Rosetta silent file (secondary structure, phi, psi, omega in degrees, C-alpha in Angstrom):
SEQUENCE: YIRDLVSGDRLPAGQTTQFVVDAAGESDKEIFTRMLYEYNVLNVKRQYFSRFIAVSGTPMEHQQTQPRWRENRLYQVDWLHRIYNFERKEMNLAFNDDAFLKNADPKRTIAMSTIDSPVDPNIASYEELLRVPGIGPKSAYRIINLRSSEKLTKQAQLQRLGVRVNHARTFITLNGWQD
SCORE:     score description
SCORE:     0.000 S_00000001
   1 L     0.000  143.476  176.118   48.415  -87.809  -49.600 S_00000001
   2 H   -60.283  -42.752 -177.620   44.730  -88.079  -50.492 S_00000001
   3 H   -57.455  -40.690 -179.956   44.071  -89.588  -47.062 S_00000001
   4 H   -68.703  -38.525  178.502   45.497  -86.501  -45.339 S_00000001
   5 H   -65.619  -42.410 -176.970   43.436  -84.134  -47.470 S_00000001
   6 H   -70.474  -36.139 -175.807   40.235  -86.039  -46.841 S_00000001
   7 H   -68.908  -28.027  176.586   40.770  -86.400  -43.085 S_00000001
   8 L   -86.254 -161.729  178.634   40.925  -82.625  -42.570 S_00000001
   9 L  -106.126   20.197  179.518   38.377  -80.108  -43.696 S_00000001
  10 L   -72.116  -29.832 -179.858   40.259  -79.176  -46.879 S_00000001
  11 L  -123.709   74.436 -174.882   37.988  -81.347  -49.039 S_00000001
  12 L   -60.714  -27.384  178.886   34.558  -81.108  -47.414 S_00000001
  13 L   -87.292   -7.434 -179.060   32.872  -82.890  -50.348 S_00000001
  14 L    94.081  178.344 -178.408   35.479  -85.664  -50.341 S_00000001
  15 L  -114.697  140.676  174.253   37.877  -86.920  -52.990 S_00000001
  16 E  -118.231  167.507  176.606   37.031  -88.850  -56.139 S_00000001
  17 E  -145.637  164.447 -179.906   39.239  -90.692  -58.578 S_00000001
  18 E  -134.334  135.898  175.946   38.956  -92.083  -62.082 S_00000001
  19 E  -103.208  137.807  169.218   40.319  -95.284  -63.590 S_00000001
  20 E   -98.018  110.535 -170.389   41.133  -95.645  -67.275 S_00000001
  21 E   -70.167  117.349  177.504   40.150  -99.274  -67.793 S_00000001
  22 L    72.092   26.254  175.046   42.987 -101.369  -69.258 S_00000001
  23 L   -67.590  -28.187 -178.700   45.338  -98.471  -69.921 S_00000001
  24 L  -121.128   16.841  177.929   48.127 -100.595  -68.448 S_00000001
  25 L    80.317   16.143 -177.560   46.773 -104.086  -69.136 S_00000001
  26 L   -75.544  152.496  177.225   45.283 -104.529  -65.663 S_00000001
  27 L   -83.151  166.297  176.696   42.508 -107.012  -64.976 S_00000001
  28 H   -63.997  -35.456  179.803   39.093 -106.054  -63.624 S_00000001
  29 H   -68.395  -34.844  175.257   39.962 -107.756  -60.339 S_00000001
  30 H   -64.412  -41.422  177.384   43.108 -105.627  -60.038 S_00000001
  31 H   -63.232  -44.221  179.596   40.972 -102.519  -60.559 S_00000001
  32 H   -61.306  -43.440  179.216   38.477 -103.791  -57.965 S_00000001
  33 H   -61.587  -43.001  177.970   41.277 -104.459  -55.443 S_00000001
  34 H   -66.438  -38.104  178.021   42.631 -100.942  -55.951 S_00000001
  35 H   -58.734  -45.475  178.549   39.095  -99.569  -55.690 S_00000001
  36 H   -61.964  -42.256  178.158   38.705 -101.224  -52.259 S_00000001
  37 H   -59.751  -45.953 -178.219   42.040  -99.815  -51.131 S_00000001
  38 H   -66.351  -37.086  176.294   41.044  -96.311  -52.155 S_00000001
  39 H   -69.943  -48.170 -170.004   37.679  -96.549  -50.381 S_00000001
  40 H   -83.273  -31.659 -176.287   38.946  -98.261  -47.232 S_00000001
  41 L  -104.549  -45.198 -177.172   42.410  -96.742  -46.749 S_00000001
  42 L   -88.918   -7.849 -179.657   42.431  -93.447  -48.629 S_00000001
  43 L    59.382   35.117  175.599   38.794  -92.632  -47.815 S_00000001
  44 L   -65.298  140.347 -175.132   38.000  -91.748  -51.415 S_00000001
  45 L   -80.870  -40.249 -173.288   34.320  -90.788  -51.705 S_00000001
  46 E  -154.046  148.740  179.229   33.545  -91.988  -55.253 S_00000001
  47 E  -128.257  144.596 -177.861   35.291  -93.679  -58.157 S_00000001
  48 E  -123.288  156.892 -176.491   34.693  -93.380  -61.875 S_00000001
  49 E  -132.039  136.306  173.779   35.661  -95.576  -64.810 S_00000001
  50 E  -132.432  131.514  179.470   36.446  -94.763  -68.433 S_00000001
  51 E   -69.840  148.520  176.514   37.345  -97.388  -70.964 S_00000001
  52 L   -71.737  133.934  175.040   40.693  -96.991  -72.709 S_00000001
  53 L  -124.860  119.259  179.620   40.349  -95.686  -76.275 S_00000001
  54 L   -65.972  138.388 -179.954   43.429  -95.867  -78.495 S_00000001
  55 L  -120.879  126.642  178.816   44.354  -92.547  -80.115 S_00000001
  56 L   -59.511  143.804  177.261   46.357  -92.367  -83.345 S_00000001
  57 L    83.179    7.123  178.129   49.701  -90.633  -83.097 S_00000001
  58 L  -114.386  161.070  179.473   50.232  -91.508  -79.413 S_00000001
  59 L   -58.405  -20.889 -177.596   52.598  -94.075  -77.869 S_00000001
  60 L  -106.033   20.585 -175.405   49.567  -96.268  -77.031 S_00000001
  61 L   -63.888  -22.175 -178.256   47.892  -96.100  -80.453 S_00000001
  62 L   -94.894   -2.340  176.536   48.333  -99.856  -81.018 S_00000001
  63 L   -74.845  147.606 -175.388   46.792 -100.873  -77.710 S_00000001
  64 L   -72.714  130.191  172.577   43.289 -102.320  -78.012 S_00000001
  65 L   -66.526  137.095 -176.254   40.322 -100.024  -77.378 S_00000001
  66 L   -88.873  147.047  178.529   38.209 -101.522  -74.599 S_00000001
  67 L   -69.776  146.839 -179.749   34.495 -102.312  -74.968 S_00000001
  68 H   -60.243  -33.065 -177.937   32.056  -99.993  -73.199 S_00000001
  69 H   -60.080  -30.356 -179.520   30.466 -102.933  -71.367 S_00000001
  70 H   -64.827  -43.761  175.060   33.673 -103.419  -69.379 S_00000001
  71 H   -58.994  -46.176 -178.800   33.399  -99.885  -68.010 S_00000001
  72 H   -63.162  -40.437  179.629   29.701 -100.475  -67.231 S_00000001
  73 H   -65.284  -36.042  176.954   30.368 -103.744  -65.379 S_00000001
  74 H   -66.235  -36.953  174.512   32.951 -102.008  -63.169 S_00000001
  75 H   -61.884  -40.095  179.573   30.350  -99.368  -62.287 S_00000001
  76 H   -65.011  -41.588  178.555   27.974 -102.192  -61.323 S_00000001
  77 H   -63.363  -42.827  177.413   30.639 -103.834  -59.133 S_00000001
  78 H   -58.798  -45.118 -179.425   31.349 -100.470  -57.497 S_00000001
  79 H   -62.765  -44.181  179.507   27.624 -100.018  -56.808 S_00000001
  80 H   -61.083  -38.433  179.186   27.280 -103.512  -55.322 S_00000001
  81 H   -75.103  -48.907 -171.123   30.144 -102.816  -52.958 S_00000001
  82 H   -76.980  -42.572 -174.954   29.401  -99.190  -52.103 S_00000001
  83 L   -97.261  -41.627 -176.522   25.575  -99.110  -51.989 S_00000001
  84 L   -89.148  -10.933  179.907   24.553 -102.744  -51.433 S_00000001
  85 L    61.913   34.631  173.366   27.454 -103.498  -49.043 S_00000001
  86 L   -65.867  139.950  179.542   28.419 -106.755  -50.728 S_00000001
  87 L   -80.764  158.724 -178.655   31.537 -108.178  -49.081 S_00000001
  88 H   -56.453  -41.152 -177.867   34.759 -108.803  -50.981 S_00000001
  89 H   -58.225  -46.588  179.789   34.336 -112.583  -50.696 S_00000001
  90 H   -74.211  -30.835  177.221   30.989 -112.580  -52.503 S_00000001
  91 H   -63.405  -34.166  179.604   32.191 -109.927  -54.968 S_00000001
  92 H   -59.256  -23.684  179.378   35.003 -112.270  -56.006 S_00000001
  93 H   -68.089  -17.195 -179.587   32.326 -114.593  -57.429 S_00000001
  94 H   -78.622  -15.842 -176.213   31.651 -112.050  -60.193 S_00000001
  95 E   -96.188  144.335  177.118   35.144 -112.513  -61.674 S_00000001
  96 L   -81.920 -178.516 -176.427   36.155 -115.370  -63.965 S_00000001
  97 L   -63.977  -20.819  178.740   39.322 -117.453  -63.509 S_00000001
  98 L   -91.210    6.621  177.267   41.311 -114.869  -65.504 S_00000001
  99 L    74.007   25.698  176.247   40.278 -112.098  -63.042 S_00000001
 100 L  -117.065  154.974  173.132   37.940 -110.356  -65.480 S_00000001
 101 E   -81.106  146.692  173.361   34.225 -109.653  -65.312 S_00000001
 102 L   -81.341  162.801  174.423   31.978 -111.304  -67.850 S_00000001
 103 L   -81.523   66.308  179.653   29.698 -109.205  -70.020 S_00000001
 104 L  -150.615  155.204 -179.782   26.847 -110.119  -67.706 S_00000001
 105 L   -58.911  118.724 -178.936   25.228 -108.467  -64.704 S_00000001
 106 H   -62.207  -31.749  178.995   27.620 -109.130  -61.785 S_00000001
 107 H   -65.073  -40.712  177.623   24.740 -109.217  -59.291 S_00000001
 108 H   -66.309  -41.804  178.501   23.100 -112.010  -61.275 S_00000001
 109 H   -59.405  -44.501  178.564   26.416 -113.861  -61.549 S_00000001
 110 H   -65.540  -43.508 -179.797   26.846 -113.672  -57.778 S_00000001
 111 H   -60.731  -38.942  179.919   23.220 -114.701  -57.176 S_00000001
 112 H   -61.762  -28.231 -179.188   23.627 -117.772  -59.390 S_00000001
 113 H   -92.687  -18.301 -171.224   26.453 -118.903  -57.082 S_00000001
 114 H  -117.528  -24.750 -178.781   24.952 -117.962  -53.719 S_00000001
 115 L   -92.126  106.927 -175.570   21.152 -118.296  -53.776 S_00000001
 116 L   -77.651  -35.430  179.537   20.430 -121.993  -53.250 S_00000001
 117 L  -141.967  155.633 -177.180   16.655 -121.792  -53.260 S_00000001
 118 L   -55.861  144.071 -177.685   14.142 -119.095  -54.186 S_00000001
 119 E   -91.520  134.166  176.121   13.691 -116.304  -51.663 S_00000001
 120 L   -93.308  112.413 -177.910   10.253 -115.565  -50.237 S_00000001
 121 L   -63.057  -14.964  178.198    9.897 -111.764  -50.047 S_00000001
 122 L   -75.491  -18.931 -177.648    7.346 -112.199  -47.241 S_00000001
 123 L  -130.780   -9.524 -177.205    9.979 -113.526  -44.828 S_00000001
 124 L   -67.973  147.383  175.976   13.396 -112.651  -46.292 S_00000001
 125 L   -74.261  166.000  176.911   15.655 -110.222  -44.461 S_00000001
 126 H   -56.169  -44.941 -179.062   16.651 -106.910  -46.014 S_00000001
 127 H   -63.992  -39.201  177.707   20.129 -108.341  -46.775 S_00000001
 128 H   -65.835  -42.205  179.062   18.626 -111.435  -48.441 S_00000001
 129 H   -62.292  -39.285 -179.559   16.346 -109.266  -50.574 S_00000001
 130 H   -63.040  -23.774 -178.867   19.300 -107.116  -51.675 S_00000001
 131 L   -83.793   -6.135  178.870   21.031 -110.167  -53.099 S_00000001
 132 L   -86.622  122.342  175.301   18.147 -110.875  -55.480 S_00000001
 133 L   -55.682  139.442 -179.213   18.676 -109.403  -58.966 S_00000001
 134 L    92.437   -9.172  176.733   15.950 -106.875  -59.695 S_00000001
 135 L  -116.695  119.366  178.721   15.606 -105.824  -56.053 S_00000001
 136 L  -106.114 -177.510 -177.699   17.488 -102.732  -54.962 S_00000001
 137 H   -58.043  -42.477 -178.986   17.761 -100.940  -51.629 S_00000001
 138 H   -67.192  -45.569 -178.818   14.585  -98.887  -52.106 S_00000001
 139 H   -69.822  -34.115  176.112   12.425 -101.790  -53.240 S_00000001
 140 H   -62.860  -42.894  177.584   13.815 -104.047  -50.466 S_00000001
 141 H   -62.468  -43.371  179.844   12.898 -101.363  -47.928 S_00000001
 142 H   -64.017  -39.981  178.758    9.407 -101.006  -49.466 S_00000001
 143 H   -60.394  -48.528 -177.901    8.870 -104.789  -49.359 S_00000001
 144 H   -62.571  -40.374  178.792    9.758 -104.939  -45.670 S_00000001
 145 H   -68.307  -41.788 -177.146    7.481 -102.010  -44.856 S_00000001
 146 H   -68.578  -39.598 -173.917    4.529 -103.333  -46.878 S_00000001
 147 L   -67.851  -11.867  174.461    4.615 -106.875  -45.551 S_00000001
 148 L   -74.203  -18.976 -179.335    3.873 -105.660  -42.036 S_00000001
 149 L  -114.793  -20.978  177.781    0.403 -104.688  -43.254 S_00000001
 150 L  -153.360  154.864  179.680   -0.269 -107.117  -46.119 S_00000001
 151 L   -85.938  138.705  175.356    1.026 -110.333  -47.591 S_00000001
 152 L   -81.568  119.589 -177.920    2.762 -110.239  -50.949 S_00000001
 153 L  -127.192  -12.818 -174.287    0.941 -112.670  -53.228 S_00000001
 154 L  -132.119  147.666  176.226    1.287 -111.226  -56.758 S_00000001
 155 H   -59.757  -34.055 -179.551    4.072 -110.145  -59.057 S_00000001
 156 H   -60.387  -34.625  176.812    2.145 -106.905  -59.688 S_00000001
 157 H   -62.767  -44.291  179.333    2.620 -105.977  -56.021 S_00000001
 158 H   -63.638  -41.132  178.169    6.356 -106.383  -56.392 S_00000001
 159 H   -60.512  -42.288  178.605    6.339 -104.314  -59.577 S_00000001
 160 H   -63.456  -25.170  179.332    4.522 -101.487  -57.795 S_00000001
 161 L   -86.742   -0.645  177.500    7.251 -101.579  -55.144 S_00000001
 162 L    98.470    6.128  179.056    9.933 -101.070  -57.795 S_00000001
 163 L   -75.633  134.587  173.647   11.074 -104.665  -58.234 S_00000001
 164 L   -87.117   89.015 -170.048   12.219 -105.547  -61.730 S_00000001
 165 H   -59.124  -36.340  179.427   10.287 -108.803  -61.750 S_00000001
 166 H   -60.976  -30.792  178.063   11.818 -110.093  -64.990 S_00000001
 167 H   -83.286  -31.492 -173.979   15.237 -110.016  -63.305 S_00000001
 168 H   -87.262  -25.337 -167.328   14.017 -111.346  -59.954 S_00000001
 169 H   -53.081  -34.925  179.832   11.645 -114.126  -61.031 S_00000001
 170 H   -67.605  -24.152 -170.317   14.270 -116.904  -61.078 S_00000001
 171 H  -108.514    3.728 -178.436   15.297 -116.124  -57.523 S_00000001
 172 E  -125.701  157.750  170.359   11.964 -115.610  -55.735 S_00000001
 173 E  -126.096  138.861 -175.656    8.963 -117.620  -54.674 S_00000001
 174 E  -141.678  114.866  178.127    5.658 -115.886  -54.140 S_00000001
 175 L    55.101   39.657 -179.785    2.511 -117.498  -52.803 S_00000001
 176 L    86.326  -12.308  179.991    3.798 -120.907  -53.876 S_00000001
 177 E   -87.294  140.457  168.138    4.780 -119.641  -57.339 S_00000001
 178 E  -152.214  153.454 -176.043    8.334 -119.739  -58.600 S_00000001
 179 L   -73.908    0.000    0.000    9.828 -119.554  -62.067 S_00000001
């Protein structure tokens, strides 16, 4: 078992795994559910995704090659769960009714469903800042550190802190300004 290997000192760097996206007709939500199982139960360290590409002369040559964006969206979902610590309940908002991800940033999709009013970076918690598209863990940390010494009043300040303002502008208010 992977879990047994990881729990001892046989794999000091941990275990990784790779999914071939849609090799067996699985939905993105099925992949996500398995991903959670492997992280939480098997203690897998990291997971990778490769889109299925049909190869002539093989039993699966007539199966549809998957678009690269599907692979990329699964990496984004993995990142939101693993690095941003988004909970399963909020992650479920990224999937459509057919259990697939849209070809859109999952963080933005989740934000559209969960952020009721623009967030003020001068008073928002670290967790609230992380839910804003365009703000990652490093920039959220920088915002919190900077605001103890100065008030954020300009988009340029946020840009200097690493915020991707074009992605964040819909979800923030700054000095009375909001998009």
